[in-house]
mmCIF file with all atom_site columns, C-alpha atoms in Angstrom:
data_model
loop_
_atom_site.group_PDB
_atom_site.id
_atom_site.type_symbol
_atom_site.label_atom_id
_atom_site.label_alt_id
_atom_site.label_comp_id
_atom_site.label_asym_id
_atom_site.label_entity_id
_atom_site.label_seq_id
_atom_site.pdbx_PDB_ins_code
_atom_site.Cartn_x
_atom_site.Cartn_y
_atom_site.Cartn_z
_atom_site.occupancy
_atom_site.B_iso_or_equiv
_atom_site.pdbx_formal_charge
_atom_site.auth_seq_id
_atom_site.auth_comp_id
_atom_site.auth_asym_id
_atom_site.auth_atom_id
_atom_site.pdbx_PDB_model_num
ATOM 1   C CA . ASP A 1 1   ? 49.823 14.350 10.649  1.00 0.00 ? 1   ASP A CA 1
ATOM 2   C CA . ALA A 1 2   ? 52.379 15.304 8.304   1.00 0.00 ? 2   ALA A CA 1
ATOM 3   C CA . ASP A 1 3   ? 55.751 13.865 8.318   1.00 0.00 ? 3   ASP A CA 1
ATOM 4   C CA . VAL A 1 4   ? 57.693 17.165 7.584   1.00 0.00 ? 4   VAL A CA 1
ATOM 5   C CA . THR A 1 5   ? 56.172 20.171 9.319   1.00 0.00 ? 5   THR A CA 1
ATOM 6   C CA . GLN A 1 6   ? 57.296 23.714 8.940   1.00 0.00 ? 6   GLN A CA 1
ATOM 7   C CA . THR A 1 7   ? 56.696 26.858 10.833  1.00 0.00 ? 7   THR A CA 1
ATOM 8   C CA . PRO A 1 8   ? 55.510 29.686 10.129  1.00 0.00 ? 8   PRO A CA 1
ATOM 9   C CA . ARG A 1 9   ? 53.653 29.167 7.002   1.00 0.00 ? 9   ARG A CA 1
ATOM 10  C CA . ASN A 1 10  ? 53.641 32.609 5.972   1.00 0.00 ? 10  ASN A CA 1
ATOM 11  C CA . ARG A 1 11  ? 55.589 35.423 7.336   1.00 0.00 ? 11  ARG A CA 1
ATOM 12  C CA . ILE A 1 12  ? 55.877 39.302 6.492   1.00 0.00 ? 12  ILE A CA 1
ATOM 13  C CA . THR A 1 13  ? 58.713 40.975 7.870   1.00 0.00 ? 13  THR A CA 1
ATOM 14  C CA . LYS A 1 14  ? 60.827 44.002 7.162   1.00 0.00 ? 14  LYS A CA 1
ATOM 15  C CA . THR A 1 15  ? 64.302 44.613 6.172   1.00 0.00 ? 15  THR A CA 1
ATOM 16  C CA . GLY A 1 16  ? 67.127 44.093 8.758   1.00 0.00 ? 16  GLY A CA 1
ATOM 17  C CA . LYS A 1 17  ? 64.955 41.796 10.864  1.00 0.00 ? 17  LYS A CA 1
ATOM 18  C CA . ARG A 1 18  ? 66.231 38.387 12.215  1.00 0.00 ? 18  ARG A CA 1
ATOM 19  C CA . ILE A 1 19  ? 64.083 35.872 11.008  1.00 0.00 ? 19  ILE A CA 1
ATOM 20  C CA . MET A 1 20  ? 63.981 32.127 11.943  1.00 0.00 ? 20  MET A CA 1
ATOM 21  C CA . LEU A 1 21  ? 62.171 29.378 9.809   1.00 0.00 ? 21  LEU A CA 1
ATOM 22  C CA . GLU A 1 22  ? 61.703 26.195 11.674  1.00 0.00 ? 22  GLU A CA 1
ATOM 23  C CA . CYS A 1 23  ? 61.636 22.469 10.503  1.00 0.00 ? 23  CYS A CA 1
ATOM 24  C CA . SER A 1 24  ? 60.305 19.424 12.171  1.00 0.00 ? 24  SER A CA 1
ATOM 25  C CA . GLN A 1 25  ? 60.202 15.870 11.084  1.00 0.00 ? 25  GLN A CA 1
ATOM 26  C CA . THR A 1 26  ? 59.073 12.652 12.293  1.00 0.00 ? 26  THR A CA 1
ATOM 27  C CA . LYS A 1 27  ? 60.580 10.295 9.542   1.00 0.00 ? 27  LYS A CA 1
ATOM 28  C CA . GLY A 1 28  ? 63.523 9.315  11.394  1.00 0.00 ? 28  GLY A CA 1
ATOM 29  C CA . HIS A 1 29  ? 65.662 10.579 8.687   1.00 0.00 ? 29  HIS A CA 1
ATOM 30  C CA . ASP A 1 30  ? 69.326 11.815 9.249   1.00 0.00 ? 30  ASP A CA 1
ATOM 31  C CA . ARG A 1 31  ? 69.370 14.068 6.202   1.00 0.00 ? 31  ARG A CA 1
ATOM 32  C CA . MET A 1 32  ? 67.646 17.655 6.058   1.00 0.00 ? 32  MET A CA 1
ATOM 33  C CA . TYR A 1 33  ? 67.903 20.196 3.583   1.00 0.00 ? 33  TYR A CA 1
ATOM 34  C CA . TRP A 1 34  ? 66.739 23.808 3.216   1.00 0.00 ? 34  TRP A CA 1
ATOM 35  C CA . TYR A 1 35  ? 65.701 25.141 -0.354  1.00 0.00 ? 35  TYR A CA 1
ATOM 36  C CA . ARG A 1 36  ? 64.403 28.183 -1.617  1.00 0.00 ? 36  ARG A CA 1
ATOM 37  C CA . GLN A 1 37  ? 62.120 28.477 -4.676  1.00 0.00 ? 37  GLN A CA 1
ATOM 38  C CA . ASP A 1 38  ? 61.735 31.326 -6.821  1.00 0.00 ? 38  ASP A CA 1
ATOM 39  C CA . PRO A 1 39  ? 59.614 32.115 -9.879  1.00 0.00 ? 39  PRO A CA 1
ATOM 40  C CA . GLY A 1 40  ? 61.778 31.566 -12.724 1.00 0.00 ? 40  GLY A CA 1
ATOM 41  C CA . LEU A 1 41  ? 64.615 30.082 -10.883 1.00 0.00 ? 41  LEU A CA 1
ATOM 42  C CA . GLY A 1 42  ? 63.040 26.780 -9.395  1.00 0.00 ? 42  GLY A CA 1
ATOM 43  C CA . LEU A 1 43  ? 64.454 25.127 -6.341  1.00 0.00 ? 43  LEU A CA 1
ATOM 44  C CA . ARG A 1 44  ? 68.046 26.049 -5.078  1.00 0.00 ? 44  ARG A CA 1
ATOM 45  C CA . LEU A 1 45  ? 69.655 24.430 -2.078  1.00 0.00 ? 45  LEU A CA 1
ATOM 46  C CA . ILE A 1 46  ? 70.576 26.851 0.697   1.00 0.00 ? 46  ILE A CA 1
ATOM 47  C CA . TYR A 1 47  ? 72.116 24.276 3.358   1.00 0.00 ? 47  TYR A CA 1
ATOM 48  C CA . TYR A 1 48  ? 72.036 20.693 4.199   1.00 0.00 ? 48  TYR A CA 1
ATOM 49  C CA . SER A 1 49  ? 72.912 18.574 7.151   1.00 0.00 ? 49  SER A CA 1
ATOM 50  C CA . PHE A 1 50  ? 73.662 14.672 6.888   1.00 0.00 ? 50  PHE A CA 1
ATOM 51  C CA . ASP A 1 51  ? 73.226 14.138 10.836  1.00 0.00 ? 51  ASP A CA 1
ATOM 52  C CA . VAL A 1 52  ? 73.241 16.519 13.843  1.00 0.00 ? 52  VAL A CA 1
ATOM 53  C CA . LYS A 1 53  ? 77.232 17.241 13.779  1.00 0.00 ? 53  LYS A CA 1
ATOM 54  C CA . ASP A 1 54  ? 77.235 17.814 10.020  1.00 0.00 ? 54  ASP A CA 1
ATOM 55  C CA . ILE A 1 55  ? 76.145 21.227 8.465   1.00 0.00 ? 55  ILE A CA 1
ATOM 56  C CA . ASN A 1 56  ? 76.828 21.847 4.655   1.00 0.00 ? 56  ASN A CA 1
ATOM 57  C CA . LYS A 1 57  ? 76.713 25.104 2.644   1.00 0.00 ? 57  LYS A CA 1
ATOM 58  C CA . GLY A 1 58  ? 74.719 24.675 -0.463  1.00 0.00 ? 58  GLY A CA 1
ATOM 59  C CA . GLU A 1 59  ? 74.813 26.862 -3.690  1.00 0.00 ? 59  GLU A CA 1
ATOM 60  C CA . ILE A 1 60  ? 73.161 29.923 -2.236  1.00 0.00 ? 60  ILE A CA 1
ATOM 61  C CA . SER A 1 61  ? 74.153 30.018 1.450   1.00 0.00 ? 61  SER A CA 1
ATOM 62  C CA . ASP A 1 62  ? 74.898 33.666 1.871   1.00 0.00 ? 62  ASP A CA 1
ATOM 63  C CA . GLY A 1 63  ? 72.810 35.626 4.002   1.00 0.00 ? 63  GLY A CA 1
ATOM 64  C CA . TYR A 1 64  ? 71.284 32.564 5.923   1.00 0.00 ? 64  TYR A CA 1
ATOM 65  C CA . SER A 1 65  ? 72.607 30.337 8.405   1.00 0.00 ? 65  SER A CA 1
ATOM 66  C CA . VAL A 1 66  ? 71.327 26.970 9.970   1.00 0.00 ? 66  VAL A CA 1
ATOM 67  C CA . SER A 1 67  ? 71.347 25.020 13.224  1.00 0.00 ? 67  SER A CA 1
ATOM 68  C CA . ARG A 1 68  ? 70.365 21.281 13.731  1.00 0.00 ? 68  ARG A CA 1
ATOM 69  C CA . GLN A 1 69  ? 69.261 21.263 17.147  1.00 0.00 ? 69  GLN A CA 1
ATOM 70  C CA . ALA A 1 70  ? 68.368 17.548 16.996  1.00 0.00 ? 70  ALA A CA 1
ATOM 71  C CA . GLN A 1 71  ? 67.837 14.664 14.284  1.00 0.00 ? 71  GLN A CA 1
ATOM 72  C CA . ALA A 1 72  ? 64.341 15.849 14.097  1.00 0.00 ? 72  ALA A CA 1
ATOM 73  C CA . LYS A 1 73  ? 65.011 19.678 13.869  1.00 0.00 ? 73  LYS A CA 1
ATOM 74  C CA . PHE A 1 74  ? 66.548 21.822 11.397  1.00 0.00 ? 74  PHE A CA 1
ATOM 75  C CA . SER A 1 75  ? 66.094 25.851 11.352  1.00 0.00 ? 75  SER A CA 1
ATOM 76  C CA . LEU A 1 76  ? 66.846 28.371 8.936   1.00 0.00 ? 76  LEU A CA 1
ATOM 77  C CA . SER A 1 77  ? 67.846 31.934 9.985   1.00 0.00 ? 77  SER A CA 1
ATOM 78  C CA . LEU A 1 78  ? 67.951 35.014 8.175   1.00 0.00 ? 78  LEU A CA 1
ATOM 79  C CA . GLU A 1 79  ? 70.255 37.369 10.164  1.00 0.00 ? 79  GLU A CA 1
ATOM 80  C CA . SER A 1 80  ? 69.629 40.342 8.564   1.00 0.00 ? 80  SER A CA 1
ATOM 81  C CA . ALA A 1 81  ? 66.546 39.837 5.993   1.00 0.00 ? 81  ALA A CA 1
ATOM 82  C CA . ILE A 1 82  ? 66.744 41.724 2.722   1.00 0.00 ? 82  ILE A CA 1
ATOM 83  C CA . PRO A 1 83  ? 63.990 42.204 0.022   1.00 0.00 ? 83  PRO A CA 1
ATOM 84  C CA . ASN A 1 84  ? 65.629 39.870 -2.389  1.00 0.00 ? 84  ASN A CA 1
ATOM 85  C CA . GLN A 1 85  ? 65.092 36.929 0.234   1.00 0.00 ? 85  GLN A CA 1
ATOM 86  C CA . THR A 1 86  ? 61.452 37.275 -0.581  1.00 0.00 ? 86  THR A CA 1
ATOM 87  C CA . ALA A 1 87  ? 60.602 33.427 -1.690  1.00 0.00 ? 87  ALA A CA 1
ATOM 88  C CA . LEU A 1 88  ? 58.995 30.459 -0.883  1.00 0.00 ? 88  LEU A CA 1
ATOM 89  C CA . TYR A 1 89  ? 61.296 28.301 1.509   1.00 0.00 ? 89  TYR A CA 1
ATOM 90  C CA . PHE A 1 90  ? 61.266 24.397 1.824   1.00 0.00 ? 90  PHE A CA 1
ATOM 91  C CA . CYS A 1 91  ? 62.661 21.977 4.364   1.00 0.00 ? 91  CYS A CA 1
ATOM 92  C CA . ALA A 1 92  ? 63.149 18.410 2.984   1.00 0.00 ? 92  ALA A CA 1
ATOM 93  C CA . THR A 1 93  ? 64.528 15.265 4.841   1.00 0.00 ? 93  THR A CA 1
ATOM 94  C CA . SER A 1 94  ? 65.798 11.922 3.295   1.00 0.00 ? 94  SER A CA 1
ATOM 95  C CA . ASP A 1 95  ? 67.189 8.706  4.448   1.00 0.00 ? 95  ASP A CA 1
ATOM 96  C CA . ARG A 1 96  ? 69.344 8.067  1.110   1.00 0.00 ? 96  ARG A CA 1
ATOM 97  C CA . ASP A 1 97  ? 68.427 9.551  -2.123  1.00 0.00 ? 97  ASP A CA 1
ATOM 98  C CA . THR A 1 98  ? 64.637 10.385 -2.177  1.00 0.00 ? 98  THR A CA 1
ATOM 99  C CA . GLN A 1 99  ? 63.852 13.851 -0.491  1.00 0.00 ? 99  GLN A CA 1
ATOM 100 C CA . TYR A 1 100 ? 60.338 14.453 1.129   1.00 0.00 ? 100 TYR A CA 1
ATOM 101 C CA . PHE A 1 101 ? 59.484 18.132 1.247   1.00 0.00 ? 101 PHE A CA 1
ATOM 102 C CA . GLY A 1 102 ? 57.410 20.003 3.908   1.00 0.00 ? 102 GLY A CA 1
ATOM 103 C CA . PRO A 1 103 ? 54.566 22.242 2.914   1.00 0.00 ? 103 PRO A CA 1
ATOM 104 C CA . GLY A 1 104 ? 56.721 25.502 2.681   1.00 0.00 ? 104 GLY A CA 1
ATOM 105 C CA . THR A 1 105 ? 56.991 28.983 4.060   1.00 0.00 ? 105 THR A CA 1
ATOM 106 C CA . ARG A 1 106 ? 56.181 31.989 2.140   1.00 0.00 ? 106 ARG A CA 1
ATOM 107 C CA . LEU A 1 107 ? 58.502 34.873 3.229   1.00 0.00 ? 107 LEU A CA 1
ATOM 108 C CA . THR A 1 108 ? 57.946 38.494 2.320   1.00 0.00 ? 108 THR A CA 1
ATOM 109 C CA . VAL A 1 109 ? 60.626 40.859 3.134   1.00 0.00 ? 109 VAL A CA 1
ATOM 110 C CA . LEU A 1 110 ? 59.473 44.487 2.778   1.00 0.00 ? 110 LEU A CA 1
ATOM 111 C CA . GLY B 2 1   ? 68.944 25.996 -14.635 1.00 0.00 ? 1   GLY B CA 1
ATOM 112 C CA . GLU B 2 2   ? 65.614 25.277 -15.378 1.00 0.00 ? 2   GLU B CA 1
ATOM 113 C CA . SER B 2 3   ? 62.658 26.890 -13.884 1.00 0.00 ? 3   SER B CA 1
ATOM 114 C CA . VAL B 2 4   ? 59.611 26.694 -11.928 1.00 0.00 ? 4   VAL B CA 1
ATOM 115 C CA . GLY B 2 5   ? 57.708 29.693 -12.420 1.00 0.00 ? 5   GLY B CA 1
ATOM 116 C CA . LEU B 2 6   ? 55.483 31.746 -14.551 1.00 0.00 ? 6   LEU B CA 1
ATOM 117 C CA . HIS B 2 7   ? 56.718 30.627 -17.981 1.00 0.00 ? 7   HIS B CA 1
ATOM 118 C CA . LEU B 2 8   ? 56.516 27.104 -17.358 1.00 0.00 ? 8   LEU B CA 1
ATOM 119 C CA . PRO B 2 9   ? 56.168 24.781 -20.402 1.00 0.00 ? 9   PRO B CA 1
ATOM 120 C CA . THR B 2 10  ? 52.480 23.727 -20.219 1.00 0.00 ? 10  THR B CA 1
ATOM 121 C CA . LEU B 2 11  ? 50.672 20.535 -21.205 1.00 0.00 ? 11  LEU B CA 1
ATOM 122 C CA . SER B 2 12  ? 47.106 20.751 -21.698 1.00 0.00 ? 12  SER B CA 1
ATOM 123 C CA . VAL B 2 13  ? 45.265 17.517 -21.584 1.00 0.00 ? 13  VAL B CA 1
ATOM 124 C CA . GLN B 2 14  ? 41.540 16.187 -21.585 1.00 0.00 ? 14  GLN B CA 1
ATOM 125 C CA . GLU B 2 15  ? 40.310 14.248 -18.604 1.00 0.00 ? 15  GLU B CA 1
ATOM 126 C CA . GLY B 2 16  ? 40.806 10.528 -19.304 1.00 0.00 ? 16  GLY B CA 1
ATOM 127 C CA . ASP B 2 17  ? 43.946 11.110 -21.528 1.00 0.00 ? 17  ASP B CA 1
ATOM 128 C CA . ASN B 2 18  ? 47.405 9.722  -21.190 1.00 0.00 ? 18  ASN B CA 1
ATOM 129 C CA . SER B 2 19  ? 49.907 12.390 -20.346 1.00 0.00 ? 19  SER B CA 1
ATOM 130 C CA . ILE B 2 20  ? 53.564 12.267 -20.894 1.00 0.00 ? 20  ILE B CA 1
ATOM 131 C CA . ILE B 2 21  ? 55.866 14.883 -19.548 1.00 0.00 ? 21  ILE B CA 1
ATOM 132 C CA . ASN B 2 22  ? 59.361 14.964 -20.380 1.00 0.00 ? 22  ASN B CA 1
ATOM 133 C CA . CYS B 2 23  ? 62.799 15.896 -18.733 1.00 0.00 ? 23  CYS B CA 1
ATOM 134 C CA . ALA B 2 24  ? 66.280 16.010 -20.374 1.00 0.00 ? 24  ALA B CA 1
ATOM 135 C CA . TYR B 2 25  ? 69.360 15.569 -18.205 1.00 0.00 ? 25  TYR B CA 1
ATOM 136 C CA . SER B 2 26  ? 72.791 16.541 -19.034 1.00 0.00 ? 26  SER B CA 1
ATOM 137 C CA . ASN B 2 27  ? 75.246 14.652 -16.887 1.00 0.00 ? 27  ASN B CA 1
ATOM 138 C CA . SER B 2 28  ? 75.839 10.921 -17.677 1.00 0.00 ? 28  SER B CA 1
ATOM 139 C CA . ALA B 2 29  ? 77.213 10.244 -14.369 1.00 0.00 ? 29  ALA B CA 1
ATOM 140 C CA . SER B 2 30  ? 73.641 10.457 -12.717 1.00 0.00 ? 30  SER B CA 1
ATOM 141 C CA . ASP B 2 31  ? 72.525 7.387  -11.188 1.00 0.00 ? 31  ASP B CA 1
ATOM 142 C CA . TYR B 2 32  ? 69.271 8.128  -9.737  1.00 0.00 ? 32  TYR B CA 1
ATOM 143 C CA . PHE B 2 33  ? 66.332 10.089 -10.799 1.00 0.00 ? 33  PHE B CA 1
ATOM 144 C CA . ILE B 2 34  ? 62.918 11.305 -9.335  1.00 0.00 ? 34  ILE B CA 1
ATOM 145 C CA . TRP B 2 35  ? 59.727 12.920 -10.120 1.00 0.00 ? 35  TRP B CA 1
ATOM 146 C CA . TYR B 2 36  ? 57.974 15.362 -8.046  1.00 0.00 ? 36  TYR B CA 1
ATOM 147 C CA . LYS B 2 37  ? 54.413 17.040 -8.092  1.00 0.00 ? 37  LYS B CA 1
ATOM 148 C CA . GLN B 2 38  ? 53.709 20.521 -6.703  1.00 0.00 ? 38  GLN B CA 1
ATOM 149 C CA . GLU B 2 39  ? 50.552 21.739 -6.604  1.00 0.00 ? 39  GLU B CA 1
ATOM 150 C CA . SER B 2 40  ? 49.516 25.514 -5.959  1.00 0.00 ? 40  SER B CA 1
ATOM 151 C CA . GLY B 2 41  ? 50.805 26.413 -2.411  1.00 0.00 ? 41  GLY B CA 1
ATOM 152 C CA . LYS B 2 42  ? 52.127 22.968 -1.459  1.00 0.00 ? 42  LYS B CA 1
ATOM 153 C CA . GLY B 2 43  ? 55.561 21.357 -1.360  1.00 0.00 ? 43  GLY B CA 1
ATOM 154 C CA . PRO B 2 44  ? 57.070 19.291 -3.912  1.00 0.00 ? 44  PRO B CA 1
ATOM 155 C CA . GLN B 2 45  ? 55.399 15.509 -3.539  1.00 0.00 ? 45  GLN B CA 1
ATOM 156 C CA . PHE B 2 46  ? 57.395 12.402 -4.293  1.00 0.00 ? 46  PHE B CA 1
ATOM 157 C CA . ILE B 2 47  ? 55.657 10.675 -7.235  1.00 0.00 ? 47  ILE B CA 1
ATOM 158 C CA . ILE B 2 48  ? 58.251 7.771  -8.368  1.00 0.00 ? 48  ILE B CA 1
ATOM 159 C CA . ASP B 2 49  ? 61.895 7.250  -8.660  1.00 0.00 ? 49  ASP B CA 1
ATOM 160 C CA . ILE B 2 50  ? 64.336 5.160  -10.860 1.00 0.00 ? 50  ILE B CA 1
ATOM 161 C CA . ARG B 2 51  ? 67.914 4.330  -10.905 1.00 0.00 ? 51  ARG B CA 1
ATOM 162 C CA . SER B 2 52  ? 70.187 4.036  -13.788 1.00 0.00 ? 52  SER B CA 1
ATOM 163 C CA . ASN B 2 53  ? 70.044 0.242  -13.726 1.00 0.00 ? 53  ASN B CA 1
ATOM 164 C CA . MET B 2 54  ? 66.463 0.197  -14.949 1.00 0.00 ? 54  MET B CA 1
ATOM 165 C CA . ASP B 2 55  ? 64.840 1.446  -17.970 1.00 0.00 ? 55  ASP B CA 1
ATOM 166 C CA . LYS B 2 56  ? 61.274 1.446  -16.654 1.00 0.00 ? 56  LYS B CA 1
ATOM 167 C CA . ARG B 2 57  ? 59.304 1.555  -13.266 1.00 0.00 ? 57  ARG B CA 1
ATOM 168 C CA . GLN B 2 58  ? 55.773 1.538  -12.901 1.00 0.00 ? 58  GLN B CA 1
ATOM 169 C CA . GLY B 2 59  ? 53.662 2.689  -9.990  1.00 0.00 ? 59  GLY B CA 1
ATOM 170 C CA . GLN B 2 60  ? 49.780 3.426  -9.376  1.00 0.00 ? 60  GLN B CA 1
ATOM 171 C CA . ARG B 2 61  ? 48.936 5.264  -12.760 1.00 0.00 ? 61  ARG B CA 1
ATOM 172 C CA . VAL B 2 62  ? 52.436 6.543  -13.316 1.00 0.00 ? 62  VAL B CA 1
ATOM 173 C CA . THR B 2 63  ? 55.373 5.178  -15.299 1.00 0.00 ? 63  THR B CA 1
ATOM 174 C CA . VAL B 2 64  ? 58.779 6.487  -15.528 1.00 0.00 ? 64  VAL B CA 1
ATOM 175 C CA . LEU B 2 65  ? 61.001 5.741  -18.566 1.00 0.00 ? 65  LEU B CA 1
ATOM 176 C CA . LEU B 2 66  ? 64.683 6.432  -18.545 1.00 0.00 ? 66  LEU B CA 1
ATOM 177 C CA . ASN B 2 67  ? 66.565 6.414  -21.899 1.00 0.00 ? 67  ASN B CA 1
ATOM 178 C CA . LYS B 2 68  ? 70.494 6.696  -20.848 1.00 0.00 ? 68  LYS B CA 1
ATOM 179 C CA . THR B 2 69  ? 71.534 6.762  -24.545 1.00 0.00 ? 69  THR B CA 1
ATOM 180 C CA . VAL B 2 70  ? 69.781 10.071 -24.973 1.00 0.00 ? 70  VAL B CA 1
ATOM 181 C CA . LYS B 2 71  ? 69.722 11.336 -21.519 1.00 0.00 ? 71  LYS B CA 1
ATOM 182 C CA . HIS B 2 72  ? 66.269 11.505 -21.159 1.00 0.00 ? 72  HIS B CA 1
ATOM 183 C CA . LEU B 2 73  ? 63.453 10.817 -18.660 1.00 0.00 ? 73  LEU B CA 1
ATOM 184 C CA . SER B 2 74  ? 59.683 10.842 -18.932 1.00 0.00 ? 74  SER B CA 1
ATOM 185 C CA . LEU B 2 75  ? 56.649 10.577 -16.590 1.00 0.00 ? 75  LEU B CA 1
ATOM 186 C CA . GLN B 2 76  ? 53.584 8.874  -18.110 1.00 0.00 ? 76  GLN B CA 1
ATOM 187 C CA . ILE B 2 77  ? 50.530 9.388  -16.133 1.00 0.00 ? 77  ILE B CA 1
ATOM 188 C CA . ALA B 2 78  ? 47.613 7.099  -17.401 1.00 0.00 ? 78  ALA B CA 1
ATOM 189 C CA . ALA B 2 79  ? 43.935 8.152  -17.587 1.00 0.00 ? 79  ALA B CA 1
ATOM 190 C CA . THR B 2 80  ? 44.786 11.868 -16.448 1.00 0.00 ? 80  THR B CA 1
ATOM 191 C CA . GLN B 2 81  ? 42.292 13.245 -13.907 1.00 0.00 ? 81  GLN B CA 1
ATOM 192 C CA . PRO B 2 82  ? 41.590 17.053 -12.870 1.00 0.00 ? 82  PRO B CA 1
ATOM 193 C CA . GLY B 2 83  ? 43.551 16.283 -9.457  1.00 0.00 ? 83  GLY B CA 1
ATOM 194 C CA . ASP B 2 84  ? 46.381 15.710 -11.558 1.00 0.00 ? 84  ASP B CA 1
ATOM 195 C CA . SER B 2 85  ? 46.647 19.386 -12.528 1.00 0.00 ? 85  SER B CA 1
ATOM 196 C CA . ALA B 2 86  ? 50.129 20.649 -10.917 1.00 0.00 ? 86  ALA B CA 1
ATOM 197 C CA . VAL B 2 87  ? 53.637 21.306 -11.924 1.00 0.00 ? 87  VAL B CA 1
ATOM 198 C CA . TYR B 2 88  ? 55.896 18.338 -12.432 1.00 0.00 ? 88  TYR B CA 1
ATOM 199 C CA . PHE B 2 89  ? 59.455 18.513 -12.263 1.00 0.00 ? 89  PHE B CA 1
ATOM 200 C CA . CYS B 2 90  ? 62.322 15.839 -12.334 1.00 0.00 ? 90  CYS B CA 1
ATOM 201 C CA . ALA B 2 91  ? 65.649 15.860 -10.319 1.00 0.00 ? 91  ALA B CA 1
ATOM 202 C CA . GLU B 2 92  ? 68.855 13.898 -10.759 1.00 0.00 ? 92  GLU B CA 1
ATOM 203 C CA . LYS B 2 93  ? 71.686 12.820 -8.371  1.00 0.00 ? 93  LYS B CA 1
ATOM 204 C CA . ARG B 2 94  ? 74.834 12.175 -9.839  1.00 0.00 ? 94  ARG B CA 1
ATOM 205 C CA . PHE B 2 95  ? 76.761 9.234  -8.469  1.00 0.00 ? 95  PHE B CA 1
ATOM 206 C CA . GLY B 2 96  ? 78.939 9.794  -5.545  1.00 0.00 ? 96  GLY B CA 1
ATOM 207 C CA . PHE B 2 97  ? 77.223 12.965 -4.678  1.00 0.00 ? 97  PHE B CA 1
ATOM 208 C CA . GLN B 2 98  ? 74.577 13.439 -2.232  1.00 0.00 ? 98  GLN B CA 1
ATOM 209 C CA . LYS B 2 99  ? 72.554 16.316 -3.617  1.00 0.00 ? 99  LYS B CA 1
ATOM 210 C CA . LEU B 2 100 ? 69.590 16.390 -6.039  1.00 0.00 ? 100 LEU B CA 1
ATOM 211 C CA . VAL B 2 101 ? 69.790 18.899 -9.173  1.00 0.00 ? 101 VAL B CA 1
ATOM 212 C CA . PHE B 2 102 ? 66.310 19.974 -9.842  1.00 0.00 ? 102 PHE B CA 1
ATOM 213 C CA . GLY B 2 103 ? 65.160 20.284 -13.731 1.00 0.00 ? 103 GLY B CA 1
ATOM 214 C CA . THR B 2 104 ? 62.434 21.760 -15.624 1.00 0.00 ? 104 THR B CA 1
ATOM 215 C CA . GLY B 2 105 ? 58.984 22.123 -14.515 1.00 0.00 ? 105 GLY B CA 1
ATOM 216 C CA . THR B 2 106 ? 56.123 21.431 -16.506 1.00 0.00 ? 106 THR B CA 1
ATOM 217 C CA . ARG B 2 107 ? 52.651 22.661 -15.866 1.00 0.00 ? 107 ARG B CA 1
ATOM 218 C CA . LEU B 2 108 ? 50.060 20.108 -16.471 1.00 0.00 ? 108 LEU B CA 1
ATOM 219 C CA . LEU B 2 109 ? 46.531 21.469 -16.940 1.00 0.00 ? 109 LEU B CA 1
ATOM 220 C CA . VAL B 2 110 ? 43.909 18.813 -17.032 1.00 0.00 ? 110 VAL B CA 1
ATOM 221 C CA . SER B 2 111 ? 40.331 19.878 -18.647 1.00 0.00 ? 111 SER B CA 1
ATOM 222 C CA . PRO B 2 112 ? 37.136 18.052 -17.425 1.00 0.00 ? 112 PRO B CA 1
#
C-alpha cells in the first residue's frame, strides 16, 4: 500500500464550486505539505503543517484553505474554484528534511 | 524560478550509457539537497539526498555530487535503463528554514 494517498485522483469541476482534496499518510510523519504543479512553473508550496495544531501559508495560499484533521490527514479546500486553479496538486509528508509525495490529484476547473 | 513542463531541458541517452543531470543552486546557505524523479502521471519520487557536509553520496546506480564552491549539484545514473526515463529535479533547503525550494527539471529520455 502507498504511504501517501490522495483522493480524488482526478476531478473536473465548475467555476464557483467548493472542492476538497484529501491526503492521508501512514508514514507517521508530523509534517505535511500541499503543492501545486503547473507546466512551466514547477512545484509551488500552498500550505504546510508541522503538527496538528500548526498551519502555515506557503507562497501561493490565496484562494485555498487547509485542515489538519489528525496527524495522518491533511485536506486542501478550494472555497470557490476558478479556472486558473486548474493544476496538478500534490501532498507530501516529512519527518525532517526529506519530503515524500503522494500520487497527485489532477484538478480541472471549467 | 525554474520550471517543470513542456519546455524542459532534455537529455537523450542510449540504454546502458551513464547519464549526468545537473542543477545549479543560488543560495550558499543551503545545507540539504535532494533529487526527485517524476514519471508521467505520478508524484515526485525520492531518489537520493546529500547534506552540505558531504561532497558525494552513492545509492543504487545513482551518485550525487555536490560542489559548494560553484553551487552545483549533479545526479549521475549508471547504466541508464528505459525505466529511468522521467523528469528529474533537484531541491534545496536553506539552513534554518523548513521548506524545500524546487529547481530545474530535466527530462531524461532513454533509447533502447
